Coordinates of C-alpha atoms (C1' of nucleotides) in Angstrom, one line a residue:
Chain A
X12 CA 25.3 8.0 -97.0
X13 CA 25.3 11.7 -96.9
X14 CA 26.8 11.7 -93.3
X15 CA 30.8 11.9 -93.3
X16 CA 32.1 8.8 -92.3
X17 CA 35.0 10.8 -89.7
X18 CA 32.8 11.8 -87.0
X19 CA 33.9 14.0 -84.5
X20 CA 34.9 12.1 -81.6
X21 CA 31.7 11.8 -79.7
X22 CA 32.0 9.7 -76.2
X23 CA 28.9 8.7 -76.3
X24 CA 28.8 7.1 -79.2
X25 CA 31.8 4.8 -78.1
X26 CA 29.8 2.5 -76.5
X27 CA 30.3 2.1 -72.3
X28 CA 33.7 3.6 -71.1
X29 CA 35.8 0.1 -69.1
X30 CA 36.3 0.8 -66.0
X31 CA 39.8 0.0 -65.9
X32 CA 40.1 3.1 -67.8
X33 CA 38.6 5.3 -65.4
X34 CA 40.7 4.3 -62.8
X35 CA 43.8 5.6 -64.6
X36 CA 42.3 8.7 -65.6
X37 CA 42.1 8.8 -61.6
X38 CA 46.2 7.6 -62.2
X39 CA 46.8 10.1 -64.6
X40 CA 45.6 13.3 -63.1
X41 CA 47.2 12.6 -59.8
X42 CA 51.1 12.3 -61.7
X43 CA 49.6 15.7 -63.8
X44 CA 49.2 17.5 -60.6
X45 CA 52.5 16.1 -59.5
X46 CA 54.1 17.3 -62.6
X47 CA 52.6 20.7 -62.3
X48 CA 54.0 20.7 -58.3
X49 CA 57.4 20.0 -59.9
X50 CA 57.3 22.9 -62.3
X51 CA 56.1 21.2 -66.0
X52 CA 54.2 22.9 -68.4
X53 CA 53.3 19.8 -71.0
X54 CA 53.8 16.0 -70.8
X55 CA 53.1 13.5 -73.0
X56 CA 51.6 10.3 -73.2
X57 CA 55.0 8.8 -73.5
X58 CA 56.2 10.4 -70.5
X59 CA 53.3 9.9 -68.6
X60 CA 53.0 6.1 -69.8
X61 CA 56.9 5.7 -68.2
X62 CA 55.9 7.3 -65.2
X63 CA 53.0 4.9 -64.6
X64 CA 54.5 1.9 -66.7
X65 CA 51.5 1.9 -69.0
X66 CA 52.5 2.3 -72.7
X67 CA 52.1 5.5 -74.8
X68 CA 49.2 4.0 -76.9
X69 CA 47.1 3.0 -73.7
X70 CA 47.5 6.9 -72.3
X71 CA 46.7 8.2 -75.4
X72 CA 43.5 5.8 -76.2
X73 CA 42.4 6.2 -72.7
X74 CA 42.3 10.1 -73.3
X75 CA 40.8 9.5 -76.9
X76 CA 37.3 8.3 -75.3
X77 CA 36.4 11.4 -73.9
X78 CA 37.7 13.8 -76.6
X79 CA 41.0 15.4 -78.3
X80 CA 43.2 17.2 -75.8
X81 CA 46.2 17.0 -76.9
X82 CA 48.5 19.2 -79.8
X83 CA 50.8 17.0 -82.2
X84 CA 54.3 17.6 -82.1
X85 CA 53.5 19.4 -78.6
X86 CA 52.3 16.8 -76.4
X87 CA 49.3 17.6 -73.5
X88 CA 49.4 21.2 -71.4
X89 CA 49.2 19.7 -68.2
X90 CA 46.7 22.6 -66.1
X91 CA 44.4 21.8 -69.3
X92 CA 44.6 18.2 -69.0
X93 CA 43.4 18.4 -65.8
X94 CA 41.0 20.4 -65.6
X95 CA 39.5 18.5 -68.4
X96 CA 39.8 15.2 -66.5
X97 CA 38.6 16.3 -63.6
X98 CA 35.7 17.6 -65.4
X99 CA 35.1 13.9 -66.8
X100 CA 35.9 12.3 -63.4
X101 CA 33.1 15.2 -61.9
X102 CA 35.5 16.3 -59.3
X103 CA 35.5 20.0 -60.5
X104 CA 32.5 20.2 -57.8
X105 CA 32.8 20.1 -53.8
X106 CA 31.7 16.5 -53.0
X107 CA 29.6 16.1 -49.2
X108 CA 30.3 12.3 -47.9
X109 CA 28.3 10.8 -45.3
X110 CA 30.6 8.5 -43.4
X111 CA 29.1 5.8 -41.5
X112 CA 30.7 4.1 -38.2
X113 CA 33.1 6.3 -35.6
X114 CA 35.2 3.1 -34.3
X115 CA 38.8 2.6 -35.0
X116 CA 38.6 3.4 -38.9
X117 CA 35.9 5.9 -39.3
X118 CA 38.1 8.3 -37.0
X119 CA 41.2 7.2 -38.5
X120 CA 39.8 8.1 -41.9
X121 CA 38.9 11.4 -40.7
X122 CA 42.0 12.4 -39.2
X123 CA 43.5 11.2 -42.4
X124 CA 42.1 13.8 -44.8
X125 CA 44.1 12.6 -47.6
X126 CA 41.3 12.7 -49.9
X127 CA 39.7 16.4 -49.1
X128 CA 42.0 17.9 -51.6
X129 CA 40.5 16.6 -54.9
X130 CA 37.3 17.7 -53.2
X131 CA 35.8 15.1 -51.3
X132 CA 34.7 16.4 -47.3
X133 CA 33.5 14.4 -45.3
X134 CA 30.3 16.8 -44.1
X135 CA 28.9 14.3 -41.4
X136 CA 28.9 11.0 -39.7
X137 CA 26.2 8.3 -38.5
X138 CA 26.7 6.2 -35.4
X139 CA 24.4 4.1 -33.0
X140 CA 26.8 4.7 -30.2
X141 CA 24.9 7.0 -28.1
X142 CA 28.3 8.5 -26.3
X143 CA 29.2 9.7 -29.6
X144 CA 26.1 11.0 -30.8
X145 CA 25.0 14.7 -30.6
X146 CA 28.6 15.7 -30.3
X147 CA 31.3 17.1 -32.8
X148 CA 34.6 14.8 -34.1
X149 CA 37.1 16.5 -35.3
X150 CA 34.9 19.3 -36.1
X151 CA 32.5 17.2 -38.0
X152 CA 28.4 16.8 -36.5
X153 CA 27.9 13.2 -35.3
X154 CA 24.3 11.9 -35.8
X155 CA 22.5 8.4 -34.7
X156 CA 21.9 6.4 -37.5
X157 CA 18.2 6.8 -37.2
X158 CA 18.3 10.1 -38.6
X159 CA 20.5 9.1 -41.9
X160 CA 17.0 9.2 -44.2
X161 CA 16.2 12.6 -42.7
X162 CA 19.9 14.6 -42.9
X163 CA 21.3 12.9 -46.0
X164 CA 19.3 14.7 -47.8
X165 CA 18.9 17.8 -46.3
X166 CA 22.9 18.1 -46.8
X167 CA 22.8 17.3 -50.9
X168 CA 24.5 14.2 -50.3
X169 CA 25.3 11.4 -52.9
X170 CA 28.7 9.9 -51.2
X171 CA 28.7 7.3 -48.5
X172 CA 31.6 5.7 -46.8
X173 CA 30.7 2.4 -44.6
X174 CA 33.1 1.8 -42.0
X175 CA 31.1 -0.5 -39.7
X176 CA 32.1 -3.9 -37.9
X177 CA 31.1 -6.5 -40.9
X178 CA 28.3 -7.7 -39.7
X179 CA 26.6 -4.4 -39.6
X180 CA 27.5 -3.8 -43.2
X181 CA 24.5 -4.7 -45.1
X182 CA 22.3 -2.9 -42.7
X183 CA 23.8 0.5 -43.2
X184 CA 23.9 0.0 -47.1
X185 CA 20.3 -0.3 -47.1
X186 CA 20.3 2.4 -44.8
X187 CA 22.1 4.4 -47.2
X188 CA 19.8 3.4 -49.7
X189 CA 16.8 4.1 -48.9
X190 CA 18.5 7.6 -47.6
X191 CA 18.8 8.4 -51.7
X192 CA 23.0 8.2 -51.6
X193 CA 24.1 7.3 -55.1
X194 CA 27.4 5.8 -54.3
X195 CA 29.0 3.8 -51.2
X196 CA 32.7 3.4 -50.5
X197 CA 32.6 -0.2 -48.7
X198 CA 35.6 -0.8 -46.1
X199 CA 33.8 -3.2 -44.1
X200 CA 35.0 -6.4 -45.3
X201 CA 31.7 -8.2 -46.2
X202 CA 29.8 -8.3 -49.5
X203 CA 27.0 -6.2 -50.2
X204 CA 24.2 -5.6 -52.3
X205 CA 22.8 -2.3 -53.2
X206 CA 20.0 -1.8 -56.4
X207 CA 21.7 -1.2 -59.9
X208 CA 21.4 2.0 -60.1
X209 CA 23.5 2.9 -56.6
X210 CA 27.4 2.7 -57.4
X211 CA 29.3 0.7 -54.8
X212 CA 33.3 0.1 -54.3
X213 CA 35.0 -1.7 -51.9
X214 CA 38.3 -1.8 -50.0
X215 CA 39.6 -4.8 -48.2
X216 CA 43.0 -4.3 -46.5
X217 CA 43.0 -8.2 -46.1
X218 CA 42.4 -8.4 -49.8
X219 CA 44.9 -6.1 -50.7
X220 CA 47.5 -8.3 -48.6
X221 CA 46.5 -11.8 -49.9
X222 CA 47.5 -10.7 -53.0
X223 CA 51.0 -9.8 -51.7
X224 CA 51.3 -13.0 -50.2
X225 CA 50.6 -14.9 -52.7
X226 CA 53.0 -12.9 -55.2
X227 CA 55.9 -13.4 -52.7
X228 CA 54.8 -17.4 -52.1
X229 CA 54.1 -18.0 -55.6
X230 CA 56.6 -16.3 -57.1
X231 CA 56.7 -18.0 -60.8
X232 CA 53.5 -15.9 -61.5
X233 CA 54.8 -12.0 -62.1
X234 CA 51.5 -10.2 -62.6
X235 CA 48.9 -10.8 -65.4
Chain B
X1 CA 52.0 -39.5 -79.4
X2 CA 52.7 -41.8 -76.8
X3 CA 51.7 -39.5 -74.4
X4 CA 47.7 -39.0 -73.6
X5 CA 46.3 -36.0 -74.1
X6 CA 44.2 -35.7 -71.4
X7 CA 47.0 -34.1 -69.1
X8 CA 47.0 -33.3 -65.4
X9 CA 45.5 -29.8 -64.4
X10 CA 49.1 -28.8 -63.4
X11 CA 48.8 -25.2 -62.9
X12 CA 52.7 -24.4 -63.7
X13 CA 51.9 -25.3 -67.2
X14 CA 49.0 -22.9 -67.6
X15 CA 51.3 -19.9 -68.0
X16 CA 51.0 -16.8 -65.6
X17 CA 47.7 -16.3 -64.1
X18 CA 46.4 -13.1 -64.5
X19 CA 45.8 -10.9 -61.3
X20 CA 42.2 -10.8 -61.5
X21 CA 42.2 -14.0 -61.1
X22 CA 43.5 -13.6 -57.5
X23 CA 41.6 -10.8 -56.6
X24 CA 38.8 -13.2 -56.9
X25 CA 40.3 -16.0 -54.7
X26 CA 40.0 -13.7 -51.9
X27 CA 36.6 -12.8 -52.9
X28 CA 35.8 -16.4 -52.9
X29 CA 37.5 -17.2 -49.7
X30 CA 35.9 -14.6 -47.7
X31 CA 32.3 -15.4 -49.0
X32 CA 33.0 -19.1 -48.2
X33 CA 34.6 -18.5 -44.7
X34 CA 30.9 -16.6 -44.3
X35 CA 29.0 -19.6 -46.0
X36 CA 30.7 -21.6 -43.2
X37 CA 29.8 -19.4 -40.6
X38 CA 26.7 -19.6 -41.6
X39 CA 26.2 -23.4 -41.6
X40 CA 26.9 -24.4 -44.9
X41 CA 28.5 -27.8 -45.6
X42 CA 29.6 -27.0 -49.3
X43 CA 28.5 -24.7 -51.9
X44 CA 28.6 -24.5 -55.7
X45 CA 30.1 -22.8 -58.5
X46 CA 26.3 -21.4 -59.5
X47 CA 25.7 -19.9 -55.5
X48 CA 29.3 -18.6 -55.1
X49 CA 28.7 -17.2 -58.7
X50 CA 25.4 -15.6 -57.4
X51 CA 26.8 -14.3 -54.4
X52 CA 30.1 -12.1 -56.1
X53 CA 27.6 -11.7 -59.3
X54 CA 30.3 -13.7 -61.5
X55 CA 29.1 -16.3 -63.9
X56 CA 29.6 -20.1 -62.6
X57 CA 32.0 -20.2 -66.0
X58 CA 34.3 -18.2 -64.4
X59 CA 34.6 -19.5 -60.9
X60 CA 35.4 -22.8 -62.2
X61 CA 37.9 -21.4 -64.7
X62 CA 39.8 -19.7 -62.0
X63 CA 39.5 -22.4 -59.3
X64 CA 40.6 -25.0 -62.0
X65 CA 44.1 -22.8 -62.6
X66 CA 45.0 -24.2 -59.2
X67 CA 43.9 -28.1 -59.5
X68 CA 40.3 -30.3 -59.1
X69 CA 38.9 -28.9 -55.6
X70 CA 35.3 -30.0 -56.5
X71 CA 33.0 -33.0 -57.0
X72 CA 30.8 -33.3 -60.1
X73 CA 27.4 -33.5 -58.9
X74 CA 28.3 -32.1 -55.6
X75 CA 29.8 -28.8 -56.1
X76 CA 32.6 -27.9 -53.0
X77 CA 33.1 -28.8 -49.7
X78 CA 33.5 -25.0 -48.2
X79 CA 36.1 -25.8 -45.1
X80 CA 38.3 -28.2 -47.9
X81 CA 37.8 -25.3 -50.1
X82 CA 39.1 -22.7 -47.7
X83 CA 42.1 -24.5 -47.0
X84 CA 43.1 -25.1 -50.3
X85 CA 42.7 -21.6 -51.1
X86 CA 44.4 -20.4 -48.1
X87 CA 47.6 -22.6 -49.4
X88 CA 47.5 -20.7 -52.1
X89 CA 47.3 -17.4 -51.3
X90 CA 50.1 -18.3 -48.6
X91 CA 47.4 -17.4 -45.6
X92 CA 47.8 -20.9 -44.1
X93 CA 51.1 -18.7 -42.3
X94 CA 51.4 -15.7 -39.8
X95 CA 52.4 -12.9 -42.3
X96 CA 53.9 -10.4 -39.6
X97 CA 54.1 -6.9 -41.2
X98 CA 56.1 -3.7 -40.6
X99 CA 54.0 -0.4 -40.7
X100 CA 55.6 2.7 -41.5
X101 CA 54.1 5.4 -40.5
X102 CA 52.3 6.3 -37.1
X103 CA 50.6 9.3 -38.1
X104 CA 46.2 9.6 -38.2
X105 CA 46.3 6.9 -40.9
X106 CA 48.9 4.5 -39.6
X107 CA 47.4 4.0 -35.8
X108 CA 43.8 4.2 -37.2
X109 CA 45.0 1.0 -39.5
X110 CA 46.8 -0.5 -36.1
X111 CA 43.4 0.0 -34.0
X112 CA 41.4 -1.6 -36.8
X113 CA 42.5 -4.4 -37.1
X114 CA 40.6 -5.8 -39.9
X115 CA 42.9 -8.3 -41.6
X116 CA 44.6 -10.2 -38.3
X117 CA 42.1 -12.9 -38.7
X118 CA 43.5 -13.4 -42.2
X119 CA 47.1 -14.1 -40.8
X120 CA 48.1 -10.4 -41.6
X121 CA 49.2 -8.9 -37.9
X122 CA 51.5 -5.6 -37.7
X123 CA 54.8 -6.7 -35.9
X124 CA 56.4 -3.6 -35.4
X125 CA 56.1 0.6 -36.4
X126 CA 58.5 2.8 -38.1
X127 CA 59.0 6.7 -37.7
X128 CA 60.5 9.7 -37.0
X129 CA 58.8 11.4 -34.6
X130 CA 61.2 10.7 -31.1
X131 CA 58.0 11.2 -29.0
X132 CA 56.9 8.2 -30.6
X133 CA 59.5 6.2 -31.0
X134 CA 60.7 3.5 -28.6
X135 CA 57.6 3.5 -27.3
X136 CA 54.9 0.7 -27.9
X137 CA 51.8 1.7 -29.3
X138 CA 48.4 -0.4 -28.8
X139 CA 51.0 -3.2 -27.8
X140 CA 53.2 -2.8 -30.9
X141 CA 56.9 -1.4 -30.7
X142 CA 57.7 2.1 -32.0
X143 CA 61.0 1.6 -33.8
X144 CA 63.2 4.7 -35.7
X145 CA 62.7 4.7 -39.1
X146 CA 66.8 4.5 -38.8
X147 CA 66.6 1.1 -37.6
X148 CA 64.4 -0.3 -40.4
X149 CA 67.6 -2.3 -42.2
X150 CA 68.4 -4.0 -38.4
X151 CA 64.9 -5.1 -37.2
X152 CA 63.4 -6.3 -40.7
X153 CA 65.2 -8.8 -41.2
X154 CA 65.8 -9.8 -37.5
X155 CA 61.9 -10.3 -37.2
X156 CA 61.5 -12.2 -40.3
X157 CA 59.2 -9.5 -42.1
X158 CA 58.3 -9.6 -45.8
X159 CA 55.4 -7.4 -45.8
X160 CA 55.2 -3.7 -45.4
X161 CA 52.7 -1.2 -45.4
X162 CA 53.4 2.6 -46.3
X163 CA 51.3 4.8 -44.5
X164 CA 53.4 8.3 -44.6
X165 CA 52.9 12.0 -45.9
X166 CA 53.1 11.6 -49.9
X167 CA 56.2 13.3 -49.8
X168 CA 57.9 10.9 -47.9
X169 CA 56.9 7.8 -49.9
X170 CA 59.1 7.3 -51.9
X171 CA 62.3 6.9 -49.5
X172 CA 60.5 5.3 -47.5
X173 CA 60.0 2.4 -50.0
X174 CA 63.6 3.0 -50.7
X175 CA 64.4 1.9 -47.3
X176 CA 61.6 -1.1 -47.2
X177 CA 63.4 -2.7 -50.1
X178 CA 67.1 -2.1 -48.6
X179 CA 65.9 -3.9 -45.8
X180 CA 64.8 -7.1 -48.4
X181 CA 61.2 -6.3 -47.8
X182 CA 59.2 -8.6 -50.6
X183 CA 55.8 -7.0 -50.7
X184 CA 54.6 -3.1 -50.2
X185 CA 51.0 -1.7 -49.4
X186 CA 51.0 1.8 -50.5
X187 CA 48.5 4.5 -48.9
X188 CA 50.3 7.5 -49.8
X189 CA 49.0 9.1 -53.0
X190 CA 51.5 9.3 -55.3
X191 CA 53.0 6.6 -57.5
X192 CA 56.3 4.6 -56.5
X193 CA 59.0 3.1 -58.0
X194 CA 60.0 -0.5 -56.6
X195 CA 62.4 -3.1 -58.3
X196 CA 60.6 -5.7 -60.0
X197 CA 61.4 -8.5 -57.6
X198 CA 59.4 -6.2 -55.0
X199 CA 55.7 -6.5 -54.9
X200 CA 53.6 -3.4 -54.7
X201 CA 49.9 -2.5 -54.4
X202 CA 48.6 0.6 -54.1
X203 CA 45.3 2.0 -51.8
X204 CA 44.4 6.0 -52.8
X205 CA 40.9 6.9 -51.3
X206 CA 41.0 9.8 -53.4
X207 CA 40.8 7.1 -56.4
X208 CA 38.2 4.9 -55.0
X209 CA 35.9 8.1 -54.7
X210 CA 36.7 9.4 -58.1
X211 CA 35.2 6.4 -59.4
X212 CA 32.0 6.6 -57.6
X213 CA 31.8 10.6 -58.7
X214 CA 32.7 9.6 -62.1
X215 CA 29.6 7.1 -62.3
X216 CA 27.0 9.0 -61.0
X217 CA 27.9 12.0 -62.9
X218 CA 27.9 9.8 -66.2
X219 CA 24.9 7.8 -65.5
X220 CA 25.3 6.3 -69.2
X221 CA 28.1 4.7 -68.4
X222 CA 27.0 1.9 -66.3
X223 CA 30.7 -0.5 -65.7
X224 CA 32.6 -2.2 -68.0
Chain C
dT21 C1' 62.2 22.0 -92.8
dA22 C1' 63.0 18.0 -89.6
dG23 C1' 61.5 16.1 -85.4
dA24 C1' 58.1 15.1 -82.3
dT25 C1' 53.7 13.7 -81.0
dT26 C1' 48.9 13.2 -81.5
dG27 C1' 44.3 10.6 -82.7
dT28 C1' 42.8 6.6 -84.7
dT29 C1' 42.5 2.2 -87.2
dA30 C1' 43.7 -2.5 -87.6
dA31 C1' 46.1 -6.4 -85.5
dT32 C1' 47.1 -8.8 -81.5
dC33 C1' 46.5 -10.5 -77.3
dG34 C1' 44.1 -12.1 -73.3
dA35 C1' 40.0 -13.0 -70.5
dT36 C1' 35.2 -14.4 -70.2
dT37 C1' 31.5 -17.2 -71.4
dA38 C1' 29.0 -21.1 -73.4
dA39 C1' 28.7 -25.7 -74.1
dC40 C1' 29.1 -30.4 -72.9
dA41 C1' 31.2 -35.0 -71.8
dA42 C1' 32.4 -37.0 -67.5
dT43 C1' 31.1 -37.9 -62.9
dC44 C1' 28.8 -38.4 -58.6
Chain D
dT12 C1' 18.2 -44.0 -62.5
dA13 C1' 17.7 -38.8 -63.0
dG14 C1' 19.4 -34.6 -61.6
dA15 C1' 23.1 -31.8 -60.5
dT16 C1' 27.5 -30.1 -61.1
dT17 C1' 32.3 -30.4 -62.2
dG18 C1' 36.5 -29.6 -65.3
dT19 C1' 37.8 -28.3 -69.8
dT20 C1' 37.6 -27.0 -74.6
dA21 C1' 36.1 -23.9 -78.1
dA22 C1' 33.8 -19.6 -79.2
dT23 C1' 33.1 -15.1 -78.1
dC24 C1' 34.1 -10.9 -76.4
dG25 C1' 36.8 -7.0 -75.0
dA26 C1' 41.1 -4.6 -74.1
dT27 C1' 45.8 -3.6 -75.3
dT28 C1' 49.3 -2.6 -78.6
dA29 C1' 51.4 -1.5 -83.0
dA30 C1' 51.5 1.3 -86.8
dC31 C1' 50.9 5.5 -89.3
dA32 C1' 48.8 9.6 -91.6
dA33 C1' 47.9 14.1 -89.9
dT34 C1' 49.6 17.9 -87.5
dC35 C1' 52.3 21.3 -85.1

DNA sequence: TAGATTGTTAATCGATTAACAATC
DNA sequence: TAGATTGTTAATCGATTAACAATC
């Protein structure tokens, strides 16, 4: 073997990334930024790990997968460490969303807004209800659903977010789909399909509560 | 050994069960409350396997934590099925909840309205604004957040739901678990502290996108 | 230097899957 | 009966944690 056996740390060649860990990197930039807010220059993974009740070992493997930013005896710069993750996460760009259904959530989720400041705008939205079509929300251009294959695309967009009555769910996925979007945020609560290669999440508010319930009801069982 | 080794599945002796595990109840419960609307008389561990894309392994293996719901040779009846799983999760009860919160996000999750069929229905609202409070809104009273300590516990409410400025967060969940509140939903994006006999789960829209932007920007990296 | 902290390997732990006897 | 499907054990797989040399 003529290759050195300590290669650099190479991502890609550290087999697919779990999930789980992705979703704190989304942890761990958001308690950066809060650290920045409140005036730090570095953290560390143990500090970070107490702060998110992970341990120092899981902060610092996480980070290992997508290279070495950290100093020894220093810790992590925190404005580095996140521009780097959100470099990995790919949220150093502007991010257009289509959002589908103007009933009670879609226009609470606009108003809400708490999501445009790691760069996600919601640039238009899709309805059938002909009342709200052809008109601005919230200074946002309301389109009939018909048209989803014809603006999607026009507007560069790869983000959907379905927030349609159930049974209307699937409909608007394929919708979505055939419109070219590459990932769908799912609140209707309803199981979908979409082809392998589009990414889907979902978010069930009844979900998220049965699992309360059951912690309070069954409470022998703390967590994992 | 006198006693035989083939035991009862008693689920207090399995140990703790690990959250996922739940997370999928309600998965399973939702798709069989749609199997039954649908006309099904019972189901199997293979179709509801099909349906979430789990193997069958694995929706035996979490339904047998509980006890012996099914009938070899049969599979499950989907309304006994239900039932059972509803007794577990504690949704065989009303669950009334306390919002806090009536900003954009807390009265577009009051108009939505997407969980009441599960037994989750929002009792009462908490703020600070005095144009909003002791009021009703959509049917609901508007309480001060002051009065949060006196009406929790007067309406029997162990469930809460955050849905305030980041900022304000944390007190508020201060105040929740003052006023012997057992479980929190968190919207606000930042991380907070509860003590461990207080059950939290957080929602952060930013986080649910980040995952979709992470996975189309590192197309190699296809889950898990 | 001494103290702190990283990146990384090996050990541990836990969760998923495969296999199959028991059952309808 | 034959075919289908469960509940459960054992095997596999993957993720977390502990430990430590290297580094600042």
């Amino acid at each position: 073997m003529t290759q050195p056996t300590d290669k650099p740390a190479d991502s890609s060649a550290l087999g697919p990334i779990p999930k789980a860990v992705i979703n704190r990197l989304s942890l761990y930039l958001r308690e950066l930024q809060r650290l920045v807010r409140d005036g730090s220059e570095t953290t560390s993974s143990t500090q970070l790990g107490k702060l998110l009740e992970f341990t120092d070992a899981q902060v610092r493997k996480d980070l290992a997968y997508f290279g070495q930013f950290g100093y020894p005896g220093i810790g992590y710069r925190c404005s580095e460490l996140i521009t780097r993750i959100k470099e990995i996460l790919g949220t150093n760009q502007r991010w257009p969303i289509a959002m589908v259904g103007l009933g009670n959530l879609g226009r609470a989720l606009l108003g809400y807004r708490g999501f445009t400041h790691q760069g996600f705008e919601v640039a238009c939205v899709f309805d059938v209800d002909d009342a709200k079509v052809n008109r601005q929300f919230e200074d946002i251009p309301v389109y009939h659903l018909d048209r989803i294959v014809e603006i999607v695309p026009k507007l560069g967009i790869r983000l959907a977010i379905i927030a349609v009555p159930a049974p209307a769910a699937q409909k608007v996925a394929d919708a979505l789909v055939a419109a070219g979007i590459q990932g769908i945020l799912n609140f209707a609560p309803v199981t979908i399909t979409v082809p392998r290669h589009v990414n889907l999440e979902g978010v069930d508010l009844a979900i998220e509560l049965e699992q309360l319930s059951f912690a309070i009801v069954n409470i022998q069982w703390r967590q994992s």
